[in-house]
GROMACS .gro file of C-alpha atoms in nm:
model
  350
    1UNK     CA    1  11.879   6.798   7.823
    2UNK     CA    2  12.033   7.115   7.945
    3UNK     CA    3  11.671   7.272   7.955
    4UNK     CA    4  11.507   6.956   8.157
    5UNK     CA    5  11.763   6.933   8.415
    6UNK     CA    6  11.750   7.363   8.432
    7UNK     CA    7  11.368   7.290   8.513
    8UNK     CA    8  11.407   7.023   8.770
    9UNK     CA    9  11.600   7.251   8.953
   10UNK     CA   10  11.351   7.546   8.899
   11UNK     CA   11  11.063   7.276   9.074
   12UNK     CA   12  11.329   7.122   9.333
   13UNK     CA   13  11.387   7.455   9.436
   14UNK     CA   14  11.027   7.580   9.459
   15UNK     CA   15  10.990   7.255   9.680
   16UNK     CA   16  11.207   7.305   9.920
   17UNK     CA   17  11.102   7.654   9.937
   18UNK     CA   18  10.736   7.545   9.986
   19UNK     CA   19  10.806   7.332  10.283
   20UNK     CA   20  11.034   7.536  10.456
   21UNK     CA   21  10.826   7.858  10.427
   22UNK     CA   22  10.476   7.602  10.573
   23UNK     CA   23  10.759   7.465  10.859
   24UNK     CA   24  10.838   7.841  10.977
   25UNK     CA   25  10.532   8.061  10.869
   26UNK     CA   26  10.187   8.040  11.085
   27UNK     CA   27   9.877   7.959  10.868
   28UNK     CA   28   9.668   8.264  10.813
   29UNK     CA   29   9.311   8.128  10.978
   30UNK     CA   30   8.991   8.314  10.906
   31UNK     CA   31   8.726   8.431  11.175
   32UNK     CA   32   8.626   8.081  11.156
   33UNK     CA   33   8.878   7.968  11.325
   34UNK     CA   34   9.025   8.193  11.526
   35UNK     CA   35   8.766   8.443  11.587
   36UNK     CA   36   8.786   8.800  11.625
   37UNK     CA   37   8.610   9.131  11.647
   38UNK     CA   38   8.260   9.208  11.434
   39UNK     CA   39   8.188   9.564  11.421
   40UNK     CA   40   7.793   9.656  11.261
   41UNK     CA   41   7.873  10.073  11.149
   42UNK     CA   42   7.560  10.266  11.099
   43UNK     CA   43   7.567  10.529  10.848
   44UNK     CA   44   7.343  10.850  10.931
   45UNK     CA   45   7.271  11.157  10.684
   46UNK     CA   46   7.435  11.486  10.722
   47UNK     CA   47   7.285  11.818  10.702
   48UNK     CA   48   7.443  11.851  10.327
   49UNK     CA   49   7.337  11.475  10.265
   50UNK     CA   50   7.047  11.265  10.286
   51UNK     CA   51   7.113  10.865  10.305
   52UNK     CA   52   6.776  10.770  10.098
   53UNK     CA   53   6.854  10.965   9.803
   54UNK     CA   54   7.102  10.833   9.541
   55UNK     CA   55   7.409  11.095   9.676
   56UNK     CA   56   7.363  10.941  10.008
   57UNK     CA   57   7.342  10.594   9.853
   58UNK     CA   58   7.708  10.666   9.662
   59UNK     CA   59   7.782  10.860   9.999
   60UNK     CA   60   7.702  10.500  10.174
   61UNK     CA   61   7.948  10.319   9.929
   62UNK     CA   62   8.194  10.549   9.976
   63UNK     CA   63   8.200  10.453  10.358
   64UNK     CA   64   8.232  10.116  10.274
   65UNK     CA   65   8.514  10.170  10.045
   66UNK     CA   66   8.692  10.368  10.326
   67UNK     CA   67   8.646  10.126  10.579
   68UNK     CA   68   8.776   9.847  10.340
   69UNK     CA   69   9.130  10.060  10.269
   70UNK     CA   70   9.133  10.110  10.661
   71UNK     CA   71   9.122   9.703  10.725
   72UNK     CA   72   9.402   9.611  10.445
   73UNK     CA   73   9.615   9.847  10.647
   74UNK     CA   74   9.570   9.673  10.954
   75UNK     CA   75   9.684   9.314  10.733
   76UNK     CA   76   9.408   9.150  10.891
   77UNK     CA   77   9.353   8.779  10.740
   78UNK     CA   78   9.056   8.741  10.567
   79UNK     CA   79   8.859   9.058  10.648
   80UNK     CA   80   8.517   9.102  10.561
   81UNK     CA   81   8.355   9.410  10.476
   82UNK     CA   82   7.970   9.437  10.319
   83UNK     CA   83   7.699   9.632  10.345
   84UNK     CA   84   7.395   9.496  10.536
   85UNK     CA   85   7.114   9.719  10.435
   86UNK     CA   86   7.079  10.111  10.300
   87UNK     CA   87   7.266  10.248  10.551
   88UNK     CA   88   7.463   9.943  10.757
   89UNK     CA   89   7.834   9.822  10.696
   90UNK     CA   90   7.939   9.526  10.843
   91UNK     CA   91   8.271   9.423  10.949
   92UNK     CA   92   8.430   9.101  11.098
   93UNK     CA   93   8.812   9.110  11.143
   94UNK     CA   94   8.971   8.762  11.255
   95UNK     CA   95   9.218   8.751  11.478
   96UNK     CA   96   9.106   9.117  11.632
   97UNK     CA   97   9.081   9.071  11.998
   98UNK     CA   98   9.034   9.440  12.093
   99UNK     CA   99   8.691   9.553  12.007
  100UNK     CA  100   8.834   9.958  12.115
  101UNK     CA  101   9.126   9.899  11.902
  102UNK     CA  102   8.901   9.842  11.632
  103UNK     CA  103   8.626  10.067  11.699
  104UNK     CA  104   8.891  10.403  11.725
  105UNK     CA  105   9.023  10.269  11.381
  106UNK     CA  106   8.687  10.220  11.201
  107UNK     CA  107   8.431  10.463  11.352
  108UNK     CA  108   8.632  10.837  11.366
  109UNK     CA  109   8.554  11.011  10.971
  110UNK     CA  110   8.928  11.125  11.010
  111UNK     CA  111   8.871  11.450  10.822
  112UNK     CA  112   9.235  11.632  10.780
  113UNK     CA  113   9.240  11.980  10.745
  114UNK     CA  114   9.566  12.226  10.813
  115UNK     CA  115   9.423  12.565  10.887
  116UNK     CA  116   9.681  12.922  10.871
  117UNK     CA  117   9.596  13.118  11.218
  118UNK     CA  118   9.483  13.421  11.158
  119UNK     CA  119   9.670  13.780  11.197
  120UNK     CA  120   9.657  13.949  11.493
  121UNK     CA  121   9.516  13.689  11.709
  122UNK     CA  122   9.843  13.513  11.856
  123UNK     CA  123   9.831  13.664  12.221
  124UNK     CA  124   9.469  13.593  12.235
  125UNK     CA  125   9.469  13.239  12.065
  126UNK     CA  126   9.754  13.160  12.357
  127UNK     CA  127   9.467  13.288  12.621
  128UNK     CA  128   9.240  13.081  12.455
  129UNK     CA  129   9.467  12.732  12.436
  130UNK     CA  130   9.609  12.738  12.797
  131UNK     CA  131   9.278  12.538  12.941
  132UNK     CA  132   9.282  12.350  12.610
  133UNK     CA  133   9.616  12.224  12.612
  134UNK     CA  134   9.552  11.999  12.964
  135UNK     CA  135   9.264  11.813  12.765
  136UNK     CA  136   9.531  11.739  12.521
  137UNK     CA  137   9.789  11.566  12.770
  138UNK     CA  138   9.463  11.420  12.969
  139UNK     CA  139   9.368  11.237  12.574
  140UNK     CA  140   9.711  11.083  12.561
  141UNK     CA  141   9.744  10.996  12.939
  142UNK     CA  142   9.415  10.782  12.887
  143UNK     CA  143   9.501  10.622  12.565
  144UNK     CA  144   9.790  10.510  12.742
  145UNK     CA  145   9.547  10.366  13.063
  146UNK     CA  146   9.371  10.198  12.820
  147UNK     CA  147   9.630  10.019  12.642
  148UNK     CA  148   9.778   9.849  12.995
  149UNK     CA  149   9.423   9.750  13.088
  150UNK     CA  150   9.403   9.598  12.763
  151UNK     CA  151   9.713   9.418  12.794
  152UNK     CA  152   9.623   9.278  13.145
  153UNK     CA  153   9.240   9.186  13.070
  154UNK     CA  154   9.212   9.183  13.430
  155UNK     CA  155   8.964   9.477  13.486
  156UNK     CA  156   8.685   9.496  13.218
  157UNK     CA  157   8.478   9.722  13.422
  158UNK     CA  158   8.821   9.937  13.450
  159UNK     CA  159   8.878   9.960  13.104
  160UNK     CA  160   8.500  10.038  12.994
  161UNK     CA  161   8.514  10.354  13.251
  162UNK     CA  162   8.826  10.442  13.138
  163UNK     CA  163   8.689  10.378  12.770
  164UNK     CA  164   8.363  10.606  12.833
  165UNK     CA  165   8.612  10.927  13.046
  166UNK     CA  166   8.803  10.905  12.658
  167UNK     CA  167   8.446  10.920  12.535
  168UNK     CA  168   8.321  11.227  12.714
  169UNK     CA  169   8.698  11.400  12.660
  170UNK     CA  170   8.664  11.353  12.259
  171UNK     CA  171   8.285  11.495  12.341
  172UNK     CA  172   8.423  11.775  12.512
  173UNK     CA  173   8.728  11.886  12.308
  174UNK     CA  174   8.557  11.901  12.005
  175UNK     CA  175   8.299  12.153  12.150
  176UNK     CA  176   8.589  12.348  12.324
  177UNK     CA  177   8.788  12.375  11.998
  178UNK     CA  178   8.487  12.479  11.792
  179UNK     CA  179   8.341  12.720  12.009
  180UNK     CA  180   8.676  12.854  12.100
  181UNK     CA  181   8.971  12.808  11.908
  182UNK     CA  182   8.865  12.783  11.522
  183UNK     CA  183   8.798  13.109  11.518
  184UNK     CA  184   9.144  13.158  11.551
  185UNK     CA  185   9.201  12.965  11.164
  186UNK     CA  186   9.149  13.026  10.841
  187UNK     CA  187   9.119  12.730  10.569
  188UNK     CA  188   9.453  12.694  10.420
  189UNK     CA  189   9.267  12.481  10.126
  190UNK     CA  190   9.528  12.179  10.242
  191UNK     CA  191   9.257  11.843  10.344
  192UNK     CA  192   9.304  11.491  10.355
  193UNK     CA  193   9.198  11.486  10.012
  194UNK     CA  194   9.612  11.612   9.921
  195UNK     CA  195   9.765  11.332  10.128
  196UNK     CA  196   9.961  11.091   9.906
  197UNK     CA  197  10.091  10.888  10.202
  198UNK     CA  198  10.074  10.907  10.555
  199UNK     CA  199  10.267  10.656  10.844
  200UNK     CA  200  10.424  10.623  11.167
  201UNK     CA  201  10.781  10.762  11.272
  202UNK     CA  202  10.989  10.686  11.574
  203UNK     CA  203  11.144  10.952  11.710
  204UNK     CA  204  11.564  10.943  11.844
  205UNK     CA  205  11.599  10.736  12.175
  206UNK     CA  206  11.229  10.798  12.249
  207UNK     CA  207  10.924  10.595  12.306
  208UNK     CA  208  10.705  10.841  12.123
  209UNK     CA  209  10.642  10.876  11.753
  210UNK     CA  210  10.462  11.122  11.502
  211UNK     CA  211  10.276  11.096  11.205
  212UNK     CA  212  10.483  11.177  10.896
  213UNK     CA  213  10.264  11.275  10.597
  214UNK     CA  214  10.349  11.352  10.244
  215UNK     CA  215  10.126  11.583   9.998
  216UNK     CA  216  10.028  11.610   9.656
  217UNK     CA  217  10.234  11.850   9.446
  218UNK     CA  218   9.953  12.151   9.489
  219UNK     CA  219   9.928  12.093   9.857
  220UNK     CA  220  10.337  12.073   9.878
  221UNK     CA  221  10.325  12.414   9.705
  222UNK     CA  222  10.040  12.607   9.934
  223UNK     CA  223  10.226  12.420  10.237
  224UNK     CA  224  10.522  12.597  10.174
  225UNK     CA  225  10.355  12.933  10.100
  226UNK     CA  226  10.217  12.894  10.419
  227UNK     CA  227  10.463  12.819  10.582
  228UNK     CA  228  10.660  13.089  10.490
  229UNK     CA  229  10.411  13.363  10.576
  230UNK     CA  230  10.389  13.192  10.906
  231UNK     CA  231  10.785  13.137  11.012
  232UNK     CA  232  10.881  13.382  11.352
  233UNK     CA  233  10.547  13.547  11.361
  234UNK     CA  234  10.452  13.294  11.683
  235UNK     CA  235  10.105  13.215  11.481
  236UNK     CA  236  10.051  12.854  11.474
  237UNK     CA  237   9.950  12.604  11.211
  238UNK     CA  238   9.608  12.408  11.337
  239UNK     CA  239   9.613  12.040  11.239
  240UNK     CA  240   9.230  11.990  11.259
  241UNK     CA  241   9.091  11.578  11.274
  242UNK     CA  242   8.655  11.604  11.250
  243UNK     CA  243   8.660  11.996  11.334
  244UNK     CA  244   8.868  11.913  11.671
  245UNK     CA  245   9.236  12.090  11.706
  246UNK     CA  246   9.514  11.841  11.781
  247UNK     CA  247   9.824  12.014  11.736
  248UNK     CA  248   9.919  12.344  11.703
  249UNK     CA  249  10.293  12.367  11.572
  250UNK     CA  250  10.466  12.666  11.479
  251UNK     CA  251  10.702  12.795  11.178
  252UNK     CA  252  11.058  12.890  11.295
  253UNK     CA  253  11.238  13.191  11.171
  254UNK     CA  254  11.432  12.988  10.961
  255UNK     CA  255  11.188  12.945  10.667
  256UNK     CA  256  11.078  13.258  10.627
  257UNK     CA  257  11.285  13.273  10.262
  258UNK     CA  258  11.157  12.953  10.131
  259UNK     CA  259  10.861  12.849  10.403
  260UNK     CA  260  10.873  12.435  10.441
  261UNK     CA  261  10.971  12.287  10.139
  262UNK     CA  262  10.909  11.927   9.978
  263UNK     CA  263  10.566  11.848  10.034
  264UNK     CA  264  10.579  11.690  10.368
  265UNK     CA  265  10.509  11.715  10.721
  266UNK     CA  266  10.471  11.614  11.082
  267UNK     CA  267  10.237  11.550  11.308
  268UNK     CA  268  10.367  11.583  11.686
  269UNK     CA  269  10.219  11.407  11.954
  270UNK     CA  270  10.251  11.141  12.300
  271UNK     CA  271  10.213  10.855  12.004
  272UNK     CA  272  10.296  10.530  12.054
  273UNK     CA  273  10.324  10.311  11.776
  274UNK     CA  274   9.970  10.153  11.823
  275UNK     CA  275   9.824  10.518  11.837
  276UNK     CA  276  10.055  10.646  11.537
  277UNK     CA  277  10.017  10.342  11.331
  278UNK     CA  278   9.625  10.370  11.366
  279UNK     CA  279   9.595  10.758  11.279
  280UNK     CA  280   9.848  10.700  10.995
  281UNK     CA  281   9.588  10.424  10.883
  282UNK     CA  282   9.310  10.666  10.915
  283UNK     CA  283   9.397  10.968  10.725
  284UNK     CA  284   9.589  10.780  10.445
  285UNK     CA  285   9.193  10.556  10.395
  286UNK     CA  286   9.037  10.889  10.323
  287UNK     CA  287   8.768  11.070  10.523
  288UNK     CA  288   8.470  10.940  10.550
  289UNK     CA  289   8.190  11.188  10.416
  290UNK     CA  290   7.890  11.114  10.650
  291UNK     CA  291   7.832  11.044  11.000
  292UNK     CA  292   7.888  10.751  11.109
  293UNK     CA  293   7.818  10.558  11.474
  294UNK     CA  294   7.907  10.208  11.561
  295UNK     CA  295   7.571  10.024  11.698
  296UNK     CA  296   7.764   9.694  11.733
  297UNK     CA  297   8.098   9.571  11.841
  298UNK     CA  298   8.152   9.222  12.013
  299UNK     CA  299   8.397   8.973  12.012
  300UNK     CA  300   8.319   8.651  11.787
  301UNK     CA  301   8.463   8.291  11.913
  302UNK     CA  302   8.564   8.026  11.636
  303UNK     CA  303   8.319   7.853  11.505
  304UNK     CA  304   8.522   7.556  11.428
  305UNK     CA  305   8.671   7.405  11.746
  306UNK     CA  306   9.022   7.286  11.820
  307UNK     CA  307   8.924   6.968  11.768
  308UNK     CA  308   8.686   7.026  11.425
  309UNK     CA  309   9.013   7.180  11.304
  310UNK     CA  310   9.196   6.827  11.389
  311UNK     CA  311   8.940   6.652  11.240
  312UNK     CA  312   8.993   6.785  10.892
  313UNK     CA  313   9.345   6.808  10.837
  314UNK     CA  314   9.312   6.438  10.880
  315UNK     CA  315   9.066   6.383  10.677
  316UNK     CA  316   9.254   6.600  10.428
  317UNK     CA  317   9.543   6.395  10.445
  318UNK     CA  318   9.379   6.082  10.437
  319UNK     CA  319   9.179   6.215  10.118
  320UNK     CA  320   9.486   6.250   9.950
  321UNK     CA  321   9.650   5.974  10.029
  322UNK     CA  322   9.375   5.766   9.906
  323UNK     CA  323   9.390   5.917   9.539
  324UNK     CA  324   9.749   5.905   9.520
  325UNK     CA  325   9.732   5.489   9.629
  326UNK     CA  326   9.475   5.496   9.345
  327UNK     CA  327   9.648   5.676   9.128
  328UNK     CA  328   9.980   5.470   9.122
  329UNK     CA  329   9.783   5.142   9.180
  330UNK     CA  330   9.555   5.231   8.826
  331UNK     CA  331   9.818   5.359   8.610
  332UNK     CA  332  10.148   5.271   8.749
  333UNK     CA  333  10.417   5.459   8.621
  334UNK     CA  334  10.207   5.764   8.499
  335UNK     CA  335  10.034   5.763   8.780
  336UNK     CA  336  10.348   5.811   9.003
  337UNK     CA  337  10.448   6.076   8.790
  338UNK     CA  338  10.067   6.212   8.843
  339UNK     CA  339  10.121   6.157   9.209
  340UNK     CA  340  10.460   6.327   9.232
  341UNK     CA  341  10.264   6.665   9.056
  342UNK     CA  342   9.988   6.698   9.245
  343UNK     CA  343  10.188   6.683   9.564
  344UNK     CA  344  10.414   6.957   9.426
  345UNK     CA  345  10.039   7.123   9.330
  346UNK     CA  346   9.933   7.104   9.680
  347UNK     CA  347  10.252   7.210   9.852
  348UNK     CA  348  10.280   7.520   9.626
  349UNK     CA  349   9.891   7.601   9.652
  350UNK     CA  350   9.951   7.580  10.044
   0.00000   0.00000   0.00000
């Protein structure tokens, strides 16, 4: 008796829990019914890979594996991610209403690399970075345009020229930093490839965060050794992203003994949380191996209208109501007791 009564609780309880958790939380709709952003990502060979031959192929799957870790992170509801072809991902993520948002997440290969600058090169290298650093602060001052002309949607043609300056500044500081400032580096054998996590950090009474990353225990080790050959020499540590510099911190006197212990470290930057969040996302996916280009990005409207969405919760309700009446009319009290379980079914399914 003890045992029934404990499990009439236990089902009570789930109950009530059921309802109130339908009452307060919002349904998680699909592109269906909500719409959203679909993305088509083309995926080009390399001069180290070809996308015909059965490494690009794997290559190709490996893109789409990528691009799936980078879409869980986002929690979208009911993403979709398949391949459309040999060399075509497709992407539809509901509820997505900005098609840049999604594009900077999904189409930058996000390949991590820490690089030790070189001896002997530090009053050169700060030569070299005093026209670079402007393109830096002009990068974050236009992220930040484009985020209140998102916000607003009150000035498409606005945001696309704003969108396409961004464009041609990405175009331009990667050419600037190859050209000019990686021969400043050395490869510190540290990649995306070492990250065990990656994420967003806010930063005391300030709007800005950095990205806080965490390494493997090999990585942690050559960090440190790095770090220590580095601290109050004024060299630099070069954070590379897709062969483009995008910090440049250095190593304070303070750990020259022991160098920057416990596998971690931080990314400084004009962030906001949007901007951290997405990077975080980004490098904690994995890089993607290949080139990659986005042919197609448009906004997708529900398919099912307001009202087809009426139309079948009714008819939901009604269908169930129907075959409990029938139920309970065929085999009375069984049938009640039927009746009573499926309801509890439903809510709990729900």
């Amino acid at each position: 008796m003890g045992r029934q009564r404990w499990l009439l609780g236990l089902i009570f309880g789930l109950v009530i829990f059921s309802i109130v958790t339908i009452a307060t939380q919002p349904i998680r709709r699909g592109l269906d019914l909500q719409g959203g952003a679909q993305l088509t990502i083309q995926v080009e060979s390399s001069d180290k890979i070809n996308i015909n031959s059965p490494e690009g192929q794997e290559a190709v799957r490996s893109v789409e594996a990528v691009i799936n870790n980078r879409v869980n992170g986002l929690g979208v509801s009911e993403p979709l991610v398949q391949r459309v072809g040999s060399d075509r991902v497709l992407v539809q993520l509901a509820g997505v209403k900005d098609p840049y948002e999604a594009e900077s997440l999904l189409g930058r290969t996000a390949q991590l690399e820490f690089r030790e600058q070189v001896q002997g090169s530090e009053l050169t290298f700060r030569e070299k970075v005093q026209p670079y650093a402007p393109l830096l602060a002009q990068e974050s001052t236009l992220q930040q345009q484009i985020k209140q002309k998102l916000k607003k949607k009150d000035d498409p043609e606005g945001l696309t020229k704003l969108v396409n300056e961004l464009n041609e500044l990405n175009t331009q500081m990667k050419q600037y930093s190859q050209a000019n400032l990686s021969q400043y580096f050395k490869p510190s054998g540290i990649t995306g490839k070492n990250l065990t996590d990656a994420y967003e950090e806010s930063l005391p009474n300030s709007e800005d965060w950095n990205i806080a990353l965490r390494f493997d225990q090999q990585a942690g080790n050559q960090f440190a050794e790095m770090t220590k050959r580095l601290a109050g020499t004024g060299r630099t540590i070069g954070i590379f992203v897709d062969d483009t510099l995008i910090s440049y911190p250095t190593v304070g006197i303070e750990h020259a003994q022991t160098g920057i212990t416990g596998g971690s470290a931080i990314i400084t930057g004009d962030y906001t949380i949007d901007t951290a969040k997405q990077f975080a996302v980004q490098l904690k996916s994995g890089s993607i191996p290949v080139p990659i280009k986005i042919v197609e990005n448009r906004i997708v409207g529900a398919t099912l209208g307001q009202e087809s969405v009426q139309r079948s919760i009714y008819a939901g309700i009604g269908g169930l109501i129907l075959v409990l009446a029938f139920m309970i009319w065929y085999y009375r009290l069984p049938g009640v007791i039927a009746a009573i379980a499926l309801t509890i079914y439903a809510l709990l399914n729900l």
